[in-house]
CSV table of C-alpha atoms in Angstrom, one decimal:
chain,number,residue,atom,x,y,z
A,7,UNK,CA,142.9,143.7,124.2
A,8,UNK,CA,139.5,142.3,126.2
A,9,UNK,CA,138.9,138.7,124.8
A,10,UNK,CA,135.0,137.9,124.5
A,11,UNK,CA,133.6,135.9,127.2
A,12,UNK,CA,129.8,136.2,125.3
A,13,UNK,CA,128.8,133.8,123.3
A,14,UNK,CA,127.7,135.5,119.7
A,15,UNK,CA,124.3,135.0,118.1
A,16,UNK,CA,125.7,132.2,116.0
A,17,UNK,CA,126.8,130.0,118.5
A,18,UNK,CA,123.6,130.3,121.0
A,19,UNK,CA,121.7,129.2,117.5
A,20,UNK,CA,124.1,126.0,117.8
A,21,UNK,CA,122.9,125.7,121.0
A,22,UNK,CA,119.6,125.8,120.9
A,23,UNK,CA,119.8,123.3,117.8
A,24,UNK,CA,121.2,121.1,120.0
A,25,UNK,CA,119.1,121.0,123.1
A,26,UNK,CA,116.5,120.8,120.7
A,27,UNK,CA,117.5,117.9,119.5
A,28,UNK,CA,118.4,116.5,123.1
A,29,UNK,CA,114.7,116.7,124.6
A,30,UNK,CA,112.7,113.7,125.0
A,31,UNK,CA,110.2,112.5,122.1
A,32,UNK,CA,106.9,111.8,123.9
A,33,UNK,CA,106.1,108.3,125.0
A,34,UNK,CA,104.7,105.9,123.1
A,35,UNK,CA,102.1,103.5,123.3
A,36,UNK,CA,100.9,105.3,126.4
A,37,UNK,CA,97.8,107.7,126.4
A,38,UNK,CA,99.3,111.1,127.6
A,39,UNK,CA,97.2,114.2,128.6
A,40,UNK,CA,97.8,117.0,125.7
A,41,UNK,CA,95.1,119.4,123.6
A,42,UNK,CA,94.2,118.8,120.5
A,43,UNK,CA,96.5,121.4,119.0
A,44,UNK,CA,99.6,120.0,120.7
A,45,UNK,CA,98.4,116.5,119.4
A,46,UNK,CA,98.2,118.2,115.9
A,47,UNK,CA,101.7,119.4,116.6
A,48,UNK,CA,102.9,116.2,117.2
A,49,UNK,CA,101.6,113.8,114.6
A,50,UNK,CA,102.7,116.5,112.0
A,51,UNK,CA,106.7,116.4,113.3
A,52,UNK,CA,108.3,114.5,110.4
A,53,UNK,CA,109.8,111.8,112.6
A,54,UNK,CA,106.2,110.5,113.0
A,55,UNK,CA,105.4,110.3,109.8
A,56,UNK,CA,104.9,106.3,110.3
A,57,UNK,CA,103.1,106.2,113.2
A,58,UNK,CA,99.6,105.6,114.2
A,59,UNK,CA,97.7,108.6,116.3
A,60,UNK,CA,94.9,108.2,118.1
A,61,UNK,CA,93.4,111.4,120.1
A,62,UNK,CA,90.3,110.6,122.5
A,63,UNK,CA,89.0,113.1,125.6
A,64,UNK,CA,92.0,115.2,126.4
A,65,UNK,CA,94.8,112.2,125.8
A,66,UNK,CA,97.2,111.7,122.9
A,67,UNK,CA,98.6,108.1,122.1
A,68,UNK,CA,101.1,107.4,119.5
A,69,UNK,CA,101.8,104.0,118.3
A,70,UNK,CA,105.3,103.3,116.1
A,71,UNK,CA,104.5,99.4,115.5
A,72,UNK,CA,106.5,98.0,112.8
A,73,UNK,CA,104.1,96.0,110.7
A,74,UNK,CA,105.2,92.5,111.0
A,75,UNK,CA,104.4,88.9,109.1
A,76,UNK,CA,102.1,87.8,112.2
A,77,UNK,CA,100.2,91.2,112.2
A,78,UNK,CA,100.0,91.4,108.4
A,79,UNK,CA,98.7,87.7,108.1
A,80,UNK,CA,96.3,88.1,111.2
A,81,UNK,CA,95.0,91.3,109.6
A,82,UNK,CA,94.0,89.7,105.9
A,83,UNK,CA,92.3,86.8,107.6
A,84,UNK,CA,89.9,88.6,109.5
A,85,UNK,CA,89.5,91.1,106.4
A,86,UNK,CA,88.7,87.6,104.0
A,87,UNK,CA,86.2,86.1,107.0
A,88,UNK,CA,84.4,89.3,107.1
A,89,UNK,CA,84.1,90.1,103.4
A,90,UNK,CA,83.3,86.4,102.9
A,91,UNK,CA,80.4,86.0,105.4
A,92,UNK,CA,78.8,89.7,103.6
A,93,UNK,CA,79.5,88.3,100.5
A,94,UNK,CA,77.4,85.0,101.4
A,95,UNK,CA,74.5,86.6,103.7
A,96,UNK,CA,74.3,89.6,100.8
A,97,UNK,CA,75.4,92.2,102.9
A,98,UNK,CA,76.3,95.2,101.5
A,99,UNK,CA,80.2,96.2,102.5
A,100,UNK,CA,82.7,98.8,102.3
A,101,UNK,CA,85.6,97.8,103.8
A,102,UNK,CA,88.5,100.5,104.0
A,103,UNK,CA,91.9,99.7,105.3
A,104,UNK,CA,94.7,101.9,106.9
A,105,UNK,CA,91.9,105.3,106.5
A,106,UNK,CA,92.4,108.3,108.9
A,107,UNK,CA,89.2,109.2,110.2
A,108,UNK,CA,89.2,112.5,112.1
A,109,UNK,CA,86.7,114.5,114.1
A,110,UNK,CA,88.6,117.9,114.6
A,111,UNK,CA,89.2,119.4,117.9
A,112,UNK,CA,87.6,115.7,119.7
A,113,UNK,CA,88.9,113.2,118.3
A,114,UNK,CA,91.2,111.0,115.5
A,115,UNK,CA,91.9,107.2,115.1
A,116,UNK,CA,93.3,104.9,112.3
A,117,UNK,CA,92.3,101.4,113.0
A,118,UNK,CA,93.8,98.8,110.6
A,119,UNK,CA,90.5,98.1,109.2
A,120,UNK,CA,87.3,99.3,108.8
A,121,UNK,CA,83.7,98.4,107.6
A,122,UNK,CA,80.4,100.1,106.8
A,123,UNK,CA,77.4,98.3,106.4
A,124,UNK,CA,74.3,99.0,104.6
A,125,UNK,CA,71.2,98.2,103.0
A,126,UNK,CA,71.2,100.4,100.1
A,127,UNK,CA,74.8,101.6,98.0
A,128,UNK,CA,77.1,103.2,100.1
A,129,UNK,CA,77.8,106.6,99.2
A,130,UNK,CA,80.9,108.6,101.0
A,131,UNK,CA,81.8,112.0,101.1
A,132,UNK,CA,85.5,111.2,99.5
A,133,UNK,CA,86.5,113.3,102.9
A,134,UNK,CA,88.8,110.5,104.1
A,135,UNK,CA,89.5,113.0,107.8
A,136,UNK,CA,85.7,112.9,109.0
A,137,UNK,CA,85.1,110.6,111.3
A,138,UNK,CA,82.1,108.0,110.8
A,139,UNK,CA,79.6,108.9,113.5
């Protein structure tokens, strides 16, 4: 009786698991050359599902910055200083924090904070993906 050298289907499926599971994750906090749809690809893998993407000309960058005490306190001053000097000039302000705005096929960012000001009541589209031009 010939013993089977050849691997069967079942085990070249554990294989491939696992060299899947071996490659690299892409850099971060680096802008890396990749298309659009390979950027979509890669901010819709589960194991970014915290992170901050940013697409701009051609590159990728993906950020994975924990959100610390300095950050955190940082970010609510300058949201308070901004909101307080509308609020005392009578600026009209909409002042969205942590929005996804997104541009499809050119480009995607989510800053920490953003603000739109106007003279007359702001009225959005409720689509929080398009990005303000």
């Amino acid at each position: 009786m010939l013993l089977s050298i050849e691997p069967t289907k079942l085990e070249l499926l554990a294989q491939a698991k696992a060299m899947r599971s071996l490659q690299t994750q892409p850099l971060t906090d680096t802008w890396i050359a990749a298309s659009w749809d390979e950027y979509l690809q890669l901010i819709e893998n589960p194991a970014y599902d915290k992170a901050k993407g940013y697409y701009y000309r051609g590159h990728l960058r993906i950020e994975m910055l924990p959100v610390g005490l300095d950050h955190a306190t940082d970010h609510s001053i300058i949201a308070f200083a901004i909101n307080l000097f509308c609020v005392i000039k009578g600026i009209r302000l909409m002042m969205p924090d942590n929005c996804s705005y997104r541009k499809a096929g050119v480009q995607e960012c989510q800053p920490d904070l953003s603000c739109y000001v106007c003279q007359t009541t702001m009225q959005m589209t409720g689509n929080a993906n398009a990005l303000a031009g």
